[in-house]
Amino acid sequence: MMLAERRVPVAIGALVLLVGAATLLTAWPVGVFEDDGIYVVLAKSLATGQGYRYLNLPGHPLAAHYPPGFPLMLAALWTLSPAFPANVALFKLANVVLLAIAAVAGYRLAEEAGGLPRPAAAAVAIVGALAVPSLLLAAMALSETLFLALLLLSLIDAVRLVRHP
């Protein structure tokens, strides 16, 4: 890979990280939406060894409605920083990192699968990642950025597999 090919994704990732980190300065607590509060409750449950349970409900029933991927990621972060609500900033920072990964993956996908020239692929990736809805989702403990990053990385692999079985 040529040096110029490496600089573009690094620059995209750095830009999204910088702008995304600035969005962390919001006063939004966990629980703006029901989902972000539930994800944090489930993360605490996993991190404290209580299983996959709703600690906020009487009897602490088993969680069945929410997939465990994002709470597992948050639980790993919870073990690094167990002091709530201070650890919410770490959860939001993880989402910003995931948004940067998604932006770089979006650039690669637009270039490889979409056939866009580098400047156009970079513009698509940056505009998509720095759009207000993307930044809002990254500034809260919601699973969308994890899903987006994994989806785009999977699509890159799928395109490569189709082209070179």
CSV table of C-alpha atoms in Angstrom, one decimal:
chain,number,residue,atom,x,y,z
A,1,MET,CA,0.0,0.0,0.0
A,2,MET,CA,1.4,3.3,-1.0
A,3,LEU,CA,2.0,6.1,1.5
A,4,ALA,CA,-0.8,8.3,0.0
A,5,GLU,CA,-3.2,5.4,0.3
A,6,ARG,CA,-2.4,5.1,4.0
A,7,ARG,CA,-2.7,8.8,4.7
A,8,VAL,CA,-6.2,9.3,3.5
A,9,PRO,CA,-7.9,6.7,5.9
A,10,VAL,CA,-5.7,7.9,8.8
A,11,ALA,CA,-6.7,11.5,8.1
A,12,ILE,CA,-10.4,10.5,7.9
A,13,GLY,CA,-10.2,8.6,11.2
A,14,ALA,CA,-8.4,11.4,12.9
A,15,LEU,CA,-10.9,14.0,11.8
A,16,VAL,CA,-13.9,12.0,12.9
A,17,LEU,CA,-12.2,11.3,16.2
A,18,LEU,CA,-11.5,15.0,16.8
A,19,VAL,CA,-15.0,16.2,15.8
A,20,GLY,CA,-16.6,13.2,17.6
A,21,ALA,CA,-14.7,13.9,20.8
A,22,ALA,CA,-16.0,17.4,20.8
A,23,THR,CA,-19.6,16.0,20.8
A,24,LEU,CA,-18.8,14.2,24.1
A,25,LEU,CA,-19.1,17.6,25.8
A,26,THR,CA,-22.9,17.2,25.9
A,27,ALA,CA,-24.8,17.3,29.1
A,28,TRP,CA,-26.9,14.3,28.0
A,29,PRO,CA,-26.9,11.7,30.7
A,30,VAL,CA,-27.5,8.0,30.1
A,31,GLY,CA,-31.2,7.3,29.7
A,32,VAL,CA,-32.1,10.0,27.1
A,33,PHE,CA,-33.6,7.1,25.2
A,34,GLU,CA,-34.7,4.0,27.0
A,35,ASP,CA,-32.2,1.9,25.1
A,36,ASP,CA,-29.1,3.7,26.3
A,37,GLY,CA,-30.1,3.3,29.9
A,38,ILE,CA,-30.9,-0.4,29.4
A,39,TYR,CA,-27.5,-1.0,27.7
A,40,VAL,CA,-25.7,0.5,30.7
A,41,VAL,CA,-27.8,-1.5,33.2
A,42,LEU,CA,-27.0,-4.7,31.3
A,43,ALA,CA,-23.3,-3.7,31.1
A,44,LYS,CA,-23.2,-3.3,34.8
A,45,SER,CA,-25.0,-6.6,35.3
A,46,LEU,CA,-22.4,-8.4,33.2
A,47,ALA,CA,-19.4,-6.5,34.6
A,48,THR,CA,-20.4,-7.2,38.2
A,49,GLY,CA,-20.9,-11.0,37.5
A,50,GLN,CA,-24.7,-10.9,37.9
A,51,GLY,CA,-25.4,-12.4,34.5
A,52,TYR,CA,-27.5,-10.8,31.7
A,53,ARG,CA,-30.2,-9.3,33.9
A,54,TYR,CA,-32.2,-6.1,34.2
A,55,LEU,CA,-30.9,-4.9,37.6
A,56,ASN,CA,-33.3,-1.9,37.4
A,57,LEU,CA,-36.4,-4.2,37.7
A,58,PRO,CA,-37.7,-6.0,40.8
A,59,GLY,CA,-36.4,-9.6,40.9
A,60,HIS,CA,-33.7,-8.8,38.3
A,61,PRO,CA,-35.2,-10.8,35.5
A,62,LEU,CA,-33.1,-12.2,32.7
A,63,ALA,CA,-32.7,-9.9,29.7
A,64,ALA,CA,-34.2,-11.3,26.6
A,65,HIS,CA,-35.1,-8.2,24.5
A,66,TYR,CA,-31.7,-6.7,23.8
A,67,PRO,CA,-28.9,-8.4,21.9
A,68,PRO,CA,-25.8,-8.8,24.1
A,69,GLY,CA,-23.1,-7.5,21.8
A,70,PHE,CA,-23.1,-3.9,22.8
A,71,PRO,CA,-23.6,-4.5,26.5
A,72,LEU,CA,-20.7,-6.9,26.4
A,73,MET,CA,-18.5,-4.2,25.0
A,74,LEU,CA,-19.7,-1.8,27.6
A,75,ALA,CA,-19.1,-4.4,30.3
A,76,ALA,CA,-15.5,-4.7,29.2
A,77,LEU,CA,-15.2,-0.9,29.5
A,78,TRP,CA,-17.0,-1.0,32.8
A,79,THR,CA,-14.3,-3.2,34.3
A,80,LEU,CA,-11.7,-0.7,33.2
A,81,SER,CA,-13.7,2.2,34.8
A,82,PRO,CA,-16.2,0.9,37.3
A,83,ALA,CA,-17.2,4.3,38.8
A,84,PHE,CA,-20.7,5.2,37.5
A,85,PRO,CA,-21.5,7.8,36.1
A,86,ALA,CA,-17.9,8.8,35.4
A,87,ASN,CA,-17.6,5.8,33.1
A,88,VAL,CA,-20.3,7.1,30.8
A,89,ALA,CA,-17.7,9.4,29.2
A,90,LEU,CA,-15.6,6.2,28.4
A,91,PHE,CA,-18.7,4.6,26.8
A,92,LYS,CA,-19.3,7.7,24.6
A,93,LEU,CA,-15.6,7.8,23.7
A,94,ALA,CA,-15.8,4.2,22.6
A,95,ASN,CA,-18.7,5.1,20.3
A,96,VAL,CA,-16.6,7.9,18.8
A,97,VAL,CA,-13.8,5.5,18.1
A,98,LEU,CA,-16.3,3.1,16.5
A,99,LEU,CA,-17.6,6.0,14.4
A,100,ALA,CA,-14.1,6.7,13.2
A,101,ILE,CA,-13.7,3.0,12.3
A,102,ALA,CA,-17.0,3.2,10.4
A,103,ALA,CA,-15.8,6.3,8.5
A,104,VAL,CA,-12.6,4.6,7.5
A,105,ALA,CA,-14.5,1.5,6.5
A,106,GLY,CA,-17.0,3.6,4.6
A,107,TYR,CA,-14.1,5.3,2.7
A,108,ARG,CA,-12.7,1.9,1.8
A,109,LEU,CA,-16.1,0.6,0.7
A,110,ALA,CA,-16.9,3.6,-1.4
A,111,GLU,CA,-13.5,3.3,-3.1
A,112,GLU,CA,-13.3,-0.4,-3.6
A,113,ALA,CA,-17.0,-1.4,-4.1
A,114,GLY,CA,-18.4,1.9,-5.3
A,115,GLY,CA,-15.5,2.7,-7.6
A,116,LEU,CA,-15.3,6.3,-6.4
A,117,PRO,CA,-12.1,8.2,-6.8
A,118,ARG,CA,-10.2,8.8,-3.5
A,119,PRO,CA,-11.5,12.4,-3.0
A,120,ALA,CA,-15.1,11.5,-3.6
A,121,ALA,CA,-14.8,8.4,-1.4
A,122,ALA,CA,-13.2,10.5,1.4
A,123,ALA,CA,-16.0,13.1,1.1
A,124,VAL,CA,-18.7,10.5,1.3
A,125,ALA,CA,-17.1,8.9,4.4
A,126,ILE,CA,-16.5,12.2,6.1
A,127,VAL,CA,-20.0,13.7,5.4
A,128,GLY,CA,-21.6,10.5,6.5
A,129,ALA,CA,-19.7,10.2,9.8
A,130,LEU,CA,-19.9,13.9,10.6
A,131,ALA,CA,-23.6,14.3,9.8
A,132,VAL,CA,-25.6,15.4,12.8
A,133,PRO,CA,-27.5,12.1,13.3
A,134,SER,CA,-24.2,10.2,13.3
A,135,LEU,CA,-22.6,12.5,15.9
A,136,LEU,CA,-25.8,12.4,18.1
A,137,LEU,CA,-25.7,8.6,18.1
A,138,ALA,CA,-22.0,8.5,19.0
A,139,ALA,CA,-22.6,11.0,21.8
A,140,MET,CA,-24.9,8.6,23.6
A,141,ALA,CA,-24.5,5.0,24.8
A,142,LEU,CA,-26.4,3.5,21.8
A,143,SER,CA,-25.4,0.5,19.8
A,144,GLU,CA,-25.7,2.0,16.3
A,145,THR,CA,-22.1,2.9,15.9
A,146,LEU,CA,-21.0,-0.6,16.8
A,147,PHE,CA,-23.4,-2.0,14.3
A,148,LEU,CA,-22.4,0.4,11.6
A,149,ALA,CA,-18.7,-0.3,12.1
A,150,LEU,CA,-19.2,-4.0,12.0
A,151,LEU,CA,-21.6,-3.8,9.0
A,152,LEU,CA,-19.2,-1.7,6.9
A,153,LEU,CA,-16.2,-3.9,7.7
A,154,SER,CA,-18.3,-7.0,6.9
A,155,LEU,CA,-19.4,-5.5,3.5
A,156,ILE,CA,-15.7,-4.8,2.6
A,157,ASP,CA,-14.9,-8.5,3.3
A,158,ALA,CA,-18.0,-9.6,1.4
A,159,VAL,CA,-17.0,-7.5,-1.7
A,160,ARG,CA,-13.5,-8.8,-1.6
A,161,LEU,CA,-14.7,-12.4,-1.2
A,162,VAL,CA,-17.1,-12.0,-4.2
A,163,ARG,CA,-14.2,-10.6,-6.3
A,164,HIS,CA,-11.6,-13.1,-5.2
A,165,PRO,CA,-13.3,-16.3,-4.0
